[in-house]
Amino acid sequence: MKGKRTSASDVLPGEVPESGDAGRVIVVGAGAGGMMAAGRAAERGATVLLIEKTDGPGKKLLISGKGRCNLTNARELEGFISMFGPNGRFLHGAFHRWFREELLAFLGRYGVETKVERGGRIFPASDDAADVVKALRRYLADHGVELRTGVRVTGIAVRDGRVEGIRTDGGVLPARAVVLATGGATWPATGSAGDGYRMAASLGHTVTKLRPALVPLVVAEIERAKAMQGVSLRNVRMTAFRLPAEQIDPSLTPAKDYGRGIDGKKRRGPLIESRLGEMLFTHFGIGGPITLLMSLSIVDALAEGPVSVAIDLKPALTAEELRTRLQRDFDRFGKRGFRSLLAGLLPHKMTEPFLEMTCIPPERPGHQIDAGERERLAALLKSLRFNIKGPLPLSSAIVTAGGVSLKEVDPRTMASRLVPGLFFCGEVLDLDADTGGYNLQAAFSTGTAAGEAAAAFARDSAEKP
Ligand SMILES: Cc1cc2nc3c(=O)[nH]c(=O)nc-3n(C[C@H](O)[C@H](O)[C@H](O)COP(=O)(O)OP(=O)(O)OC[C@H]3O[C@@H](n4cnc5c(N)ncnc54)[C@H](O)[C@@H]3O)c2cc1C
């Protein structure tokens, strides 16, 4: 097996004294979860080999939070867990043992101070994700974890129903316990390309349907979106419906946010989700924070039928207030042409599409715009609609929804319920949350739990061979 060896204690397969290495823990994947699992297992006394297929650890961590790494969130535990939807319940065990306070204390020990920003998002005070990776690397080194990069694990070796090591192109590396920390299937250039799902499935684990989450969306009205490409809108309300755009009833738009992680009763009917915030038009459709947050429920609803979104560009005004305001402005600036009046209502790049959609002549003076035309404009400003064609591919999503079924994993130890000696952590599990630092905390906490349990398993099974 080739691969860069970064520890003096490192040896190649074949050179390995079988008995010694057979007692070790191998962690597959040096991302957030894998590094934490490896460090923790070593801290608990195990001999640990951490294998990473790219040329260095923490590639995705380095790009997380636009290079600033949104580590976790200040939200209280129940609210935190609600950000993962129903599967969040699985995290109670891991979070009760090792949660945000422990993560921040751990980072503090390695010199990473943190700060809390808007929405409770917690970042390194330096705004540099590289500091987090450096801290994790020091943790590994302090506890003698052997890190081998540039080695792709191709499978998990099992004999008599229990783990005996991992497979690489160079052969089998023995281990008493293996932690699968291969991440999801998004941004494959960072190394996470879905390998772990295949390995888990080949051992009989159920892998629930993989879907892109936190992903921009492609609209059917692509030319319209393209015309507004680059326009970023703040304080707009986007609402998604299980309906084609022309069937949306604007009265169904809720006044408050509705969706994952938000308190309130689940509603029946066509409403999927609604968020107030920032969105963006792109050359293929829509992106930006609220689109990403709503994307998974839209992706899931699309599997069952047509989905559309309505954007309320003036959410601070009721439809009636907007009509009154338009009438007042059009009277006050009665000599101005419609194009110029629109420029006072919308970003420049949205003027042409609105001229086209309202069918009001661009030069028509304000005082000649009749009630019907004003009504058409008001309706569009309150409900600019797009039919959703689908998400961008999984590779461009921020996280993967779906993964190793949680029913087959012990939530206290992250141990496989099917294969003794196999443990999971991080995004390879069927866990995903909204943006805000939740996904990384889940990777760190499940990594800690898996590392501890894998070390205990390796020790116990070495005592009774
Ligand atoms: C652009 C972007 C920004 C993000 N920003 C944030 C953020 O600010 N806050 C947040 O909470 N979440 C964020 N996320 C999500 C978060 O980064 C992931 O959920 C998290 O990194 C998952 O951790 P993990 O350890 O499970 O997997 P990863 O961090 O993906 O690590 C998996 C590792 O396994 C390795 N690997 C895979 N297959 C093999 C194999 N066969 N053999 C050996 N090694 C293998 C990979 O190379 C990789 O290093 C972001 C994601 C993206 C894409």
Short mmCIF file of C-alpha atoms and ligand atoms in Angstrom, two decimals:
data_model
loop_
_atom_site.label_atom_id
_atom_site.label_comp_id
_atom_site.label_asym_id
_atom_site.label_seq_id
_atom_site.Cartn_x
_atom_site.Cartn_y
_atom_site.Cartn_z
CA MET A 1 0.00 0.00 0.00
CA LYS A 2 1.27 3.44 -0.90
CA GLY A 3 0.47 6.48 1.17
CA LYS A 4 2.18 9.17 3.11
CA ARG A 5 3.21 8.07 6.56
CA THR A 6 3.21 10.78 9.13
CA SER A 7 4.14 8.96 12.28
CA ALA A 8 7.39 7.30 13.24
CA SER A 9 5.46 4.28 14.47
CA ASP A 10 3.91 3.76 11.05
CA VAL A 11 4.51 0.45 9.25
CA LEU A 12 3.40 -1.00 5.95
CA PRO A 13 1.08 -4.03 5.74
CA GLY A 14 3.09 -7.18 5.68
CA GLU A 15 5.64 -5.51 7.94
CA VAL A 16 2.95 -5.41 10.61
CA PRO A 17 3.32 -7.56 13.71
CA GLU A 18 -0.18 -9.10 13.34
CA SER A 19 -0.90 -9.53 17.02
CA GLY A 20 -0.14 -5.92 17.95
CA ASP A 21 -2.03 -4.29 15.10
CA ALA A 22 -4.98 -6.64 15.30
CA GLY A 23 -5.85 -4.91 18.60
CA ARG A 24 -6.00 -1.49 17.10
CA VAL A 25 -8.79 0.80 15.99
CA ILE A 26 -8.84 2.01 12.40
CA VAL A 27 -10.75 5.17 11.61
CA VAL A 28 -11.65 5.64 7.95
CA GLY A 29 -11.76 9.29 6.91
CA ALA A 30 -9.97 12.25 8.49
CA GLY A 31 -12.83 14.76 8.48
CA ALA A 32 -14.43 16.42 11.49
CA GLY A 33 -15.94 13.18 12.80
CA GLY A 34 -13.00 10.90 11.98
CA MET A 35 -10.35 13.12 13.55
CA MET A 36 -12.39 13.43 16.70
CA ALA A 37 -13.05 9.68 16.81
CA ALA A 38 -9.39 8.84 16.27
CA GLY A 39 -8.15 11.27 18.92
CA ARG A 40 -10.72 10.11 21.42
CA ALA A 41 -10.02 6.40 20.85
CA ALA A 42 -6.30 7.03 21.33
CA GLU A 43 -6.98 9.13 24.41
CA ARG A 44 -8.84 6.11 25.77
CA GLY A 45 -5.77 3.94 25.28
CA ALA A 46 -6.29 2.37 21.85
CA THR A 47 -3.64 2.10 19.16
CA VAL A 48 -5.21 4.13 16.37
CA LEU A 49 -4.61 4.34 12.65
CA LEU A 50 -6.49 7.12 10.85
CA ILE A 51 -6.69 6.64 7.09
CA GLU A 52 -7.51 9.47 4.71
CA LYS A 53 -7.79 9.16 0.96
CA THR A 54 -6.91 12.74 0.05
CA ASP A 55 -3.51 14.27 0.68
CA GLY A 56 -4.48 15.88 3.96
CA PRO A 57 -7.06 15.83 6.74
CA GLY A 58 -10.06 18.13 7.15
CA LYS A 59 -10.52 19.27 3.54
CA LYS A 60 -14.22 19.95 4.03
CA LEU A 61 -13.65 21.57 7.40
CA LEU A 62 -11.30 23.99 5.70
CA ILE A 63 -13.99 25.22 3.32
CA SER A 64 -16.80 25.10 5.87
CA GLY A 65 -18.54 28.36 6.72
CA LYS A 66 -16.85 29.99 3.70
CA GLY A 67 -13.48 29.22 5.24
CA ARG A 68 -14.53 30.51 8.67
CA CYS A 69 -15.96 27.20 9.97
CA ASN A 70 -19.28 27.58 11.71
CA LEU A 71 -18.41 25.05 14.42
CA THR A 72 -21.62 24.81 16.37
CA ASN A 73 -24.57 26.88 17.55
CA ALA A 74 -25.58 28.52 20.82
CA ARG A 75 -29.14 27.21 20.57
CA GLU A 76 -30.41 25.21 23.58
CA LEU A 77 -30.34 21.45 23.28
CA GLU A 78 -33.96 20.75 22.28
CA GLY A 79 -33.98 23.51 19.66
CA PHE A 80 -30.60 22.31 18.43
CA ILE A 81 -31.88 18.78 18.00
CA SER A 82 -35.03 19.99 16.23
CA MET A 83 -32.81 21.33 13.43
CA PHE A 84 -32.19 17.71 12.38
CA GLY A 85 -35.91 16.94 11.93
CA PRO A 86 -37.30 13.68 13.36
CA ASN A 87 -33.92 11.87 13.11
CA GLY A 88 -32.45 14.39 15.56
CA ARG A 89 -33.76 12.21 18.42
CA PHE A 90 -30.89 9.84 17.68
CA LEU A 91 -28.44 12.52 18.81
CA HIS A 92 -29.68 12.79 22.40
CA GLY A 93 -27.23 10.15 23.61
CA ALA A 94 -24.15 11.62 21.93
CA PHE A 95 -25.07 15.22 22.82
CA HIS A 96 -25.78 14.41 26.47
CA ARG A 97 -22.28 12.98 26.82
CA TRP A 98 -20.34 15.52 24.78
CA PHE A 99 -21.89 18.67 23.36
CA ARG A 100 -21.09 22.29 22.61
CA GLU A 101 -19.53 23.15 25.98
CA GLU A 102 -17.18 20.18 25.66
CA LEU A 103 -16.34 21.10 22.05
CA LEU A 104 -15.57 24.69 22.97
CA ALA A 105 -13.51 23.62 26.01
CA PHE A 106 -11.63 21.13 23.83
CA LEU A 107 -10.84 23.80 21.23
CA GLY A 108 -9.89 26.24 24.00
CA ARG A 109 -7.30 23.74 25.25
CA TYR A 110 -5.74 23.87 21.79
CA GLY A 111 -5.77 27.65 21.70
CA VAL A 112 -8.87 28.12 19.51
CA GLU A 113 -11.00 30.87 21.02
CA THR A 114 -14.51 31.23 19.67
CA LYS A 115 -17.18 33.88 19.17
CA VAL A 116 -20.95 33.83 18.78
CA GLU A 117 -22.54 35.60 15.83
CA ARG A 118 -26.04 36.28 14.51
CA GLY A 119 -28.38 33.31 14.87
CA GLY A 120 -26.18 31.81 17.59
CA ARG A 121 -23.58 30.68 15.06
CA ILE A 122 -20.25 29.95 16.71
CA PHE A 123 -16.99 30.51 14.81
CA PRO A 124 -13.31 30.51 15.71
CA ALA A 125 -12.45 34.06 16.86
CA SER A 126 -9.76 34.11 14.17
CA ASP A 127 -12.39 33.49 11.43
CA ASP A 128 -10.04 30.82 10.12
CA ALA A 129 -11.14 27.20 9.67
CA ALA A 130 -7.47 26.21 9.39
CA ASP A 131 -7.10 26.87 13.14
CA VAL A 132 -9.69 24.19 13.85
CA VAL A 133 -7.91 21.68 11.62
CA LYS A 134 -4.58 22.54 13.26
CA ALA A 135 -6.11 21.95 16.71
CA LEU A 136 -7.44 18.56 15.63
CA ARG A 137 -4.08 17.60 14.15
CA ARG A 138 -2.37 18.48 17.40
CA TYR A 139 -4.92 16.40 19.29
CA LEU A 140 -4.08 13.42 17.06
CA ALA A 141 -0.36 13.92 17.49
CA ASP A 142 -0.63 14.38 21.28
CA HIS A 143 -2.26 10.98 21.60
CA GLY A 144 -0.06 9.16 19.13
CA VAL A 145 -2.63 8.64 16.38
CA GLU A 146 -0.97 7.47 13.20
CA LEU A 147 -2.35 9.42 10.26
CA ARG A 148 -1.92 7.92 6.82
CA THR A 149 -3.02 10.10 3.89
CA GLY A 150 -3.39 9.30 0.20
CA VAL A 151 -4.84 5.86 0.94
CA ARG A 152 -8.33 4.93 -0.17
CA VAL A 153 -10.18 2.35 1.86
CA THR A 154 -12.14 0.09 -0.48
CA GLY A 155 -14.03 -2.07 2.01
CA ILE A 156 -14.32 -3.41 5.51
CA ALA A 157 -13.00 -6.90 6.08
CA VAL A 158 -15.32 -9.13 8.11
CA ARG A 159 -14.67 -12.67 9.28
CA ASP A 160 -17.19 -14.83 11.14
CA GLY A 161 -19.56 -11.88 11.21
CA ARG A 162 -17.17 -9.47 12.96
CA VAL A 163 -14.80 -6.80 11.79
CA GLU A 164 -11.22 -7.91 11.21
CA GLY A 165 -9.85 -4.86 9.41
CA ILE A 166 -10.13 -2.71 6.33
CA ARG A 167 -9.30 -3.29 2.69
CA THR A 168 -7.17 -1.06 0.55
CA ASP A 169 -5.65 -1.60 -2.87
CA GLY A 170 -2.59 -2.80 -0.96
CA GLY A 171 -4.44 -5.49 0.99
CA VAL A 172 -6.15 -5.91 4.34
CA LEU A 173 -5.05 -3.93 7.38
CA PRO A 174 -6.10 -5.69 10.56
CA ALA A 175 -8.11 -4.00 13.30
CA ARG A 176 -10.41 -5.06 16.11
CA ALA A 177 -12.68 -2.07 15.55
CA VAL A 178 -13.31 0.19 12.58
CA VAL A 179 -14.96 3.60 12.66
CA LEU A 180 -16.50 4.56 9.33
CA ALA A 181 -16.19 8.36 9.13
CA THR A 182 -16.25 8.83 5.37
CA GLY A 183 -18.71 11.74 5.34
CA GLY A 184 -21.44 12.27 2.76
CA ALA A 185 -21.47 12.50 -1.01
CA THR A 186 -21.27 16.24 -1.55
CA TRP A 187 -18.31 18.27 -2.77
CA PRO A 188 -16.40 15.12 -3.81
CA ALA A 189 -13.22 17.16 -4.34
CA THR A 190 -12.98 17.28 -0.54
CA GLY A 191 -12.79 13.46 -0.52
CA SER A 192 -16.32 12.63 0.57
CA ALA A 193 -17.74 10.91 -2.46
CA GLY A 194 -20.15 8.42 -0.91
CA ASP A 195 -17.66 5.55 -0.42
CA GLY A 196 -18.89 4.88 3.11
CA TYR A 197 -22.47 4.28 1.97
CA ARG A 198 -21.29 1.57 -0.41
CA MET A 199 -19.10 -0.05 2.24
CA ALA A 200 -21.91 -0.03 4.82
CA ALA A 201 -24.43 -1.40 2.30
CA SER A 202 -22.09 -4.23 1.32
CA LEU A 203 -22.15 -5.34 4.97
CA GLY A 204 -25.93 -5.46 5.00
CA HIS A 205 -26.63 -1.98 6.39
CA THR A 206 -29.64 -0.14 5.02
CA VAL A 207 -28.71 3.15 3.39
CA THR A 208 -31.76 5.41 3.24
CA LYS A 209 -32.30 7.38 0.06
CA LEU A 210 -29.53 9.93 -0.52
CA ARG A 211 -30.78 13.42 -1.38
CA PRO A 212 -29.12 16.79 -1.66
CA ALA A 213 -29.83 19.12 1.26
CA LEU A 214 -28.91 22.80 1.56
CA VAL A 215 -28.81 23.06 -2.20
CA PRO A 216 -29.80 25.70 -4.80
CA LEU A 217 -32.86 24.95 -6.93
CA VAL A 218 -33.48 24.94 -10.68
CA VAL A 219 -36.70 26.63 -11.82
CA ALA A 220 -38.83 25.99 -14.90
CA GLU A 221 -38.91 29.73 -15.68
CA ILE A 222 -35.17 29.68 -16.23
CA GLU A 223 -35.02 32.68 -18.58
CA ARG A 224 -36.79 34.85 -16.02
CA ALA A 225 -34.37 33.78 -13.29
CA LYS A 226 -31.44 34.34 -15.62
CA ALA A 227 -32.63 37.88 -16.35
CA MET A 228 -32.45 38.59 -12.60
CA GLN A 229 -29.20 36.64 -12.06
CA GLY A 230 -27.09 38.07 -9.27
CA VAL A 231 -29.94 39.95 -7.59
CA SER A 232 -29.84 39.25 -3.87
CA LEU A 233 -33.00 40.11 -1.95
CA ARG A 234 -33.07 40.62 1.80
CA ASN A 235 -36.16 40.41 3.98
CA VAL A 236 -38.33 38.60 1.49
CA ARG A 237 -40.62 35.71 2.36
CA MET A 238 -40.37 32.58 0.27
CA THR A 239 -43.09 29.96 0.60
CA ALA A 240 -43.10 26.55 -1.04
CA PHE A 241 -46.28 24.74 -2.06
CA ARG A 242 -47.11 21.26 -3.29
CA LEU A 243 -48.80 22.78 -6.34
CA PRO A 244 -48.00 24.14 -9.78
CA ALA A 245 -47.32 27.89 -9.57
CA GLU A 246 -50.58 28.95 -11.20
CA GLN A 247 -52.61 27.14 -8.53
CA ILE A 248 -51.06 28.92 -5.54
CA ASP A 249 -53.57 30.62 -3.29
CA PRO A 250 -51.68 33.61 -1.83
CA SER A 251 -53.90 33.57 1.26
CA LEU A 252 -52.13 30.34 2.28
CA THR A 253 -48.83 32.21 2.74
CA PRO A 254 -48.17 32.16 6.48
CA ALA A 255 -47.20 35.34 8.32
CA LYS A 256 -44.51 33.48 10.26
CA ASP A 257 -41.75 31.05 9.36
CA TYR A 258 -42.80 27.44 9.06
CA GLY A 259 -40.51 24.44 8.67
CA ARG A 260 -37.80 22.33 10.23
CA GLY A 261 -36.44 23.59 13.54
CA ILE A 262 -39.29 26.10 13.98
CA ASP A 263 -41.79 25.62 16.79
CA GLY A 264 -45.38 25.14 15.77
CA LYS A 265 -47.86 22.53 14.64
CA LYS A 266 -47.32 20.56 11.46
CA ARG A 267 -49.90 21.68 8.91
CA ARG A 268 -51.80 19.65 6.37
CA GLY A 269 -52.43 20.92 2.87
CA PRO A 270 -50.21 22.29 0.16
CA LEU A 271 -47.91 24.40 2.36
CA ILE A 272 -44.39 22.90 2.53
CA GLU A 273 -42.23 25.52 4.17
CA SER A 274 -41.96 29.30 4.50
CA ARG A 275 -38.98 31.48 5.47
CA LEU A 276 -38.25 35.17 5.77
CA GLY A 277 -34.71 36.15 4.87
CA GLU A 278 -32.26 36.47 2.03
CA MET A 279 -32.43 34.77 -1.36
CA LEU A 280 -30.63 35.08 -4.64
CA PHE A 281 -31.45 34.67 -8.33
CA THR A 282 -28.97 32.61 -10.34
CA HIS A 283 -28.56 31.63 -13.98
CA PHE A 284 -30.50 28.41 -13.33
CA GLY A 285 -32.96 29.47 -10.64
CA ILE A 286 -32.77 30.39 -6.99
CA GLY A 287 -30.17 30.14 -4.24
CA GLY A 288 -29.14 32.02 -1.11
CA PRO A 289 -29.79 31.28 2.56
CA ILE A 290 -33.57 30.76 2.66
CA THR A 291 -33.57 28.70 -0.54
CA LEU A 292 -30.91 26.39 0.92
CA LEU A 293 -32.83 26.03 4.17
CA MET A 294 -36.04 25.09 2.34
CA SER A 295 -34.40 22.89 -0.27
CA LEU A 296 -34.61 19.48 1.40
CA SER A 297 -38.34 19.64 2.07
CA ILE A 298 -38.81 20.83 -1.52
CA VAL A 299 -36.65 17.99 -2.87
CA ASP A 300 -38.69 15.49 -0.85
CA ALA A 301 -42.00 17.00 -1.96
CA LEU A 302 -40.88 16.93 -5.61
CA ALA A 303 -40.66 13.15 -5.38
CA GLU A 304 -44.45 13.18 -4.99
CA GLY A 305 -45.60 15.89 -7.38
CA PRO A 306 -45.21 19.45 -8.63
CA VAL A 307 -43.74 22.07 -6.31
CA SER A 308 -43.61 25.83 -6.70
CA VAL A 309 -42.45 28.76 -4.65
CA ALA A 310 -43.99 32.18 -4.16
CA ILE A 311 -41.73 35.06 -3.18
CA ASP A 312 -43.32 37.90 -1.25
CA LEU A 313 -41.12 40.87 -2.12
CA LYS A 314 -42.95 43.19 0.28
CA PRO A 315 -43.66 41.05 3.34
CA ALA A 316 -43.86 44.04 5.70
CA LEU A 317 -47.03 45.22 3.91
CA THR A 318 -50.36 43.43 3.64
CA ALA A 319 -51.79 43.16 0.13
CA GLU A 320 -54.18 45.99 0.99
CA GLU A 321 -51.40 48.22 2.35
CA LEU A 322 -49.33 47.56 -0.75
CA ARG A 323 -52.21 48.50 -3.06
CA THR A 324 -52.75 51.74 -1.13
CA ARG A 325 -49.05 52.53 -1.28
CA LEU A 326 -48.86 51.90 -5.02
CA GLN A 327 -51.87 54.12 -5.64
CA ARG A 328 -50.38 56.89 -3.49
CA ASP A 329 -46.96 56.69 -5.21
CA PHE A 330 -48.42 56.48 -8.71
CA ASP A 331 -50.57 59.53 -8.01
CA ARG A 332 -47.75 61.47 -6.41
CA PHE A 333 -45.32 60.74 -9.26
CA GLY A 334 -48.08 60.66 -11.86
CA LYS A 335 -45.94 62.04 -14.68
CA ARG A 336 -43.24 59.40 -14.36
CA GLY A 337 -43.33 56.42 -16.68
CA PHE A 338 -44.00 52.91 -15.34
CA ARG A 339 -40.37 51.82 -15.89
CA SER A 340 -39.15 54.64 -13.69
CA LEU A 341 -41.80 53.90 -11.05
CA LEU A 342 -40.70 50.25 -10.97
CA ALA A 343 -37.12 51.35 -10.37
CA GLY A 344 -38.31 52.82 -7.06
CA LEU A 345 -39.84 49.50 -6.06
CA LEU A 346 -37.35 46.88 -7.22
CA PRO A 347 -33.65 46.31 -7.90
CA HIS A 348 -32.68 47.48 -11.37
CA LYS A 349 -32.27 43.99 -12.82
CA MET A 350 -35.83 43.07 -11.91
CA THR A 351 -37.39 45.94 -13.88
CA GLU A 352 -37.43 44.27 -17.32
CA PRO A 353 -38.92 40.97 -16.08
CA PHE A 354 -41.61 42.94 -14.21
CA LEU A 355 -42.43 45.00 -17.31
CA GLU A 356 -42.87 41.77 -19.19
CA MET A 357 -44.93 40.03 -16.49
CA THR A 358 -47.28 42.96 -15.78
CA CYS A 359 -47.75 43.74 -19.49
CA ILE A 360 -47.92 47.45 -18.59
CA PRO A 361 -46.23 49.67 -21.23
CA PRO A 362 -42.91 50.98 -19.84
CA GLU A 363 -43.62 54.61 -20.69
CA ARG A 364 -47.21 54.71 -19.34
CA PRO A 365 -47.36 57.59 -16.80
CA GLY A 366 -48.28 56.73 -13.23
CA HIS A 367 -51.61 58.55 -13.28
CA GLN A 368 -52.74 56.50 -16.31
CA ILE A 369 -52.08 53.13 -14.66
CA ASP A 370 -55.52 51.79 -13.88
CA ALA A 371 -56.74 49.77 -10.91
CA GLY A 372 -56.51 46.46 -12.79
CA GLU A 373 -52.90 47.12 -13.74
CA ARG A 374 -52.02 48.17 -10.20
CA GLU A 375 -53.64 45.00 -8.96
CA ARG A 376 -51.51 42.90 -11.38
CA LEU A 377 -48.35 44.57 -10.12
CA ALA A 378 -49.36 44.23 -6.46
CA ALA A 379 -50.14 40.54 -6.98
CA LEU A 380 -46.69 39.96 -8.50
CA LEU A 381 -44.90 41.87 -5.76
CA LYS A 382 -46.68 39.78 -3.13
CA SER A 383 -46.35 36.48 -4.97
CA LEU A 384 -43.60 36.17 -7.56
CA ARG A 385 -43.89 32.51 -8.51
CA PHE A 386 -41.61 29.87 -9.90
CA ASN A 387 -42.17 26.21 -10.66
CA ILE A 388 -39.34 24.15 -9.21
CA LYS A 389 -37.75 21.65 -11.58
CA GLY A 390 -35.32 20.15 -9.12
CA PRO A 391 -32.17 20.66 -7.09
CA LEU A 392 -28.64 21.01 -8.38
CA PRO A 393 -26.89 17.62 -8.17
CA LEU A 394 -25.88 16.03 -4.87
CA SER A 395 -22.26 16.92 -5.52
CA SER A 396 -23.10 20.63 -5.19
CA ALA A 397 -25.18 20.36 -2.03
CA ILE A 398 -23.79 21.34 1.36
CA VAL A 399 -24.91 18.15 3.06
CA THR A 400 -26.26 14.76 2.12
CA ALA A 401 -29.66 13.82 3.49
CA GLY A 402 -30.09 10.07 3.97
CA GLY A 403 -27.37 7.61 4.87
CA VAL A 404 -26.77 4.64 7.15
CA SER A 405 -30.11 3.88 8.77
CA LEU A 406 -30.16 5.00 12.40
CA LYS A 407 -32.26 1.97 13.32
CA GLU A 408 -29.17 -0.16 12.78
CA VAL A 409 -26.85 1.97 14.93
CA ASP A 410 -26.70 2.20 18.75
CA PRO A 411 -27.21 5.91 19.58
CA ARG A 412 -25.02 5.74 22.71
CA THR A 413 -22.00 4.11 21.12
CA MET A 414 -22.50 4.57 17.35
CA ALA A 415 -21.92 0.82 17.09
CA SER A 416 -23.38 -1.11 14.20
CA ARG A 417 -26.20 -3.36 15.40
CA LEU A 418 -25.34 -5.74 12.56
CA VAL A 419 -21.56 -6.10 12.54
CA PRO A 420 -19.65 -6.28 15.85
CA GLY A 421 -16.61 -4.02 15.77
CA LEU A 422 -18.05 -1.54 13.27
CA PHE A 423 -18.85 2.04 14.34
CA PHE A 424 -20.10 5.11 12.47
CA CYS A 425 -19.90 8.85 12.91
CA GLY A 426 -20.67 12.06 11.04
CA GLU A 427 -22.47 12.59 7.79
CA VAL A 428 -22.35 8.94 6.68
CA LEU A 429 -25.22 8.49 9.15
CA ASP A 430 -28.77 9.40 8.15
CA LEU A 431 -28.47 12.81 9.82
CA ASP A 432 -28.53 16.29 8.36
CA ALA A 433 -29.49 19.70 9.70
CA ASP A 434 -29.98 23.23 8.55
CA THR A 435 -27.08 25.65 8.27
CA GLY A 436 -25.88 27.16 11.53
CA GLY A 437 -23.12 24.86 12.79
CA TYR A 438 -25.40 21.92 13.58
CA ASN A 439 -23.85 19.46 11.13
CA LEU A 440 -20.32 19.92 12.41
CA GLN A 441 -21.39 19.59 16.05
CA ALA A 442 -23.11 16.31 15.11
CA ALA A 443 -19.92 15.08 13.44
CA PHE A 444 -17.77 16.05 16.45
CA SER A 445 -20.17 14.56 19.02
CA THR A 446 -20.85 11.30 17.18
CA GLY A 447 -17.10 11.07 16.49
CA THR A 448 -16.35 11.33 20.19
CA ALA A 449 -18.93 8.67 21.04
CA ALA A 450 -17.70 6.32 18.30
CA GLY A 451 -14.04 6.80 19.28
CA GLU A 452 -14.69 6.01 22.92
CA ALA A 453 -16.81 2.98 22.15
CA ALA A 454 -14.43 1.64 19.49
CA ALA A 455 -11.52 1.85 21.97
CA ALA A 456 -13.54 0.02 24.60
CA PHE A 457 -14.59 -2.63 22.08
CA ALA A 458 -11.03 -3.19 20.88
CA ARG A 459 -9.77 -3.47 24.45
CA ASP A 460 -12.54 -5.85 25.57
CA SER A 461 -12.25 -8.08 22.55
CA ALA A 462 -8.46 -8.22 22.91
CA GLU A 463 -8.94 -9.43 26.50
CA LYS A 464 -11.22 -12.26 25.35
CA PRO A 465 -9.91 -13.22 21.91
C1 LIG B 1 -19.16 24.16 1.29
C2 LIG B 1 -19.57 23.56 2.61
C3 LIG B 1 -19.62 24.37 3.73
C4 LIG B 1 -20.03 23.82 4.96
N1 LIG B 1 -20.06 24.65 6.04
C5 LIG B 1 -20.46 24.14 7.24
C6 LIG B 1 -20.46 24.94 8.41
O1 LIG B 1 -19.98 26.09 8.41
N2 LIG B 1 -20.95 24.41 9.57
C7 LIG B 1 -21.42 23.11 9.64
O2 LIG B 1 -21.86 22.69 10.71
N3 LIG B 1 -21.38 22.31 8.55
C8 LIG B 1 -20.90 22.78 7.37
N4 LIG B 1 -20.85 21.96 6.28
C9 LIG B 1 -21.18 20.53 6.46
C10 LIG B 1 -20.03 19.84 7.22
O3 LIG B 1 -18.80 20.29 6.70
C11 LIG B 1 -20.11 18.32 7.12
O4 LIG B 1 -21.39 17.90 7.54
C12 LIG B 1 -19.05 17.67 7.98
O5 LIG B 1 -17.77 18.03 7.52
C13 LIG B 1 -19.18 16.16 7.99
O6 LIG B 1 -18.10 15.64 8.71
P1 LIG B 1 -17.63 14.14 8.44
O7 LIG B 1 -16.44 13.93 9.31
O8 LIG B 1 -18.77 13.21 8.60
O9 LIG B 1 -17.22 14.11 6.92
P2 LIG B 1 -16.11 14.90 6.11
O10 LIG B 1 -15.72 16.13 6.84
O11 LIG B 1 -16.64 15.01 4.74
O12 LIG B 1 -14.87 13.91 6.14
C14 LIG B 1 -14.90 12.64 5.53
C15 LIG B 1 -13.47 12.26 5.20
O13 LIG B 1 -13.44 10.89 4.80
C16 LIG B 1 -12.52 10.76 3.73
N5 LIG B 1 -12.87 9.57 2.95
C17 LIG B 1 -14.00 9.36 2.24
N6 LIG B 1 -13.97 8.16 1.66
C18 LIG B 1 -12.79 7.58 2.02
C19 LIG B 1 -12.19 6.34 1.72
N7 LIG B 1 -12.79 5.45 0.94
N8 LIG B 1 -10.97 6.08 2.22
C20 LIG B 1 -10.34 6.97 3.03
N9 LIG B 1 -10.85 8.18 3.32
C21 LIG B 1 -12.08 8.48 2.84
C22 LIG B 1 -12.70 12.05 2.95
O14 LIG B 1 -11.60 12.32 2.11
C23 LIG B 1 -12.89 13.06 4.06
O15 LIG B 1 -11.67 13.63 4.46
C24 LIG B 1 -20.40 22.45 5.05
C25 LIG B 1 -20.31 21.64 3.93
C26 LIG B 1 -19.89 22.19 2.71
C27 LIG B 1 -19.79 21.29 1.52
#
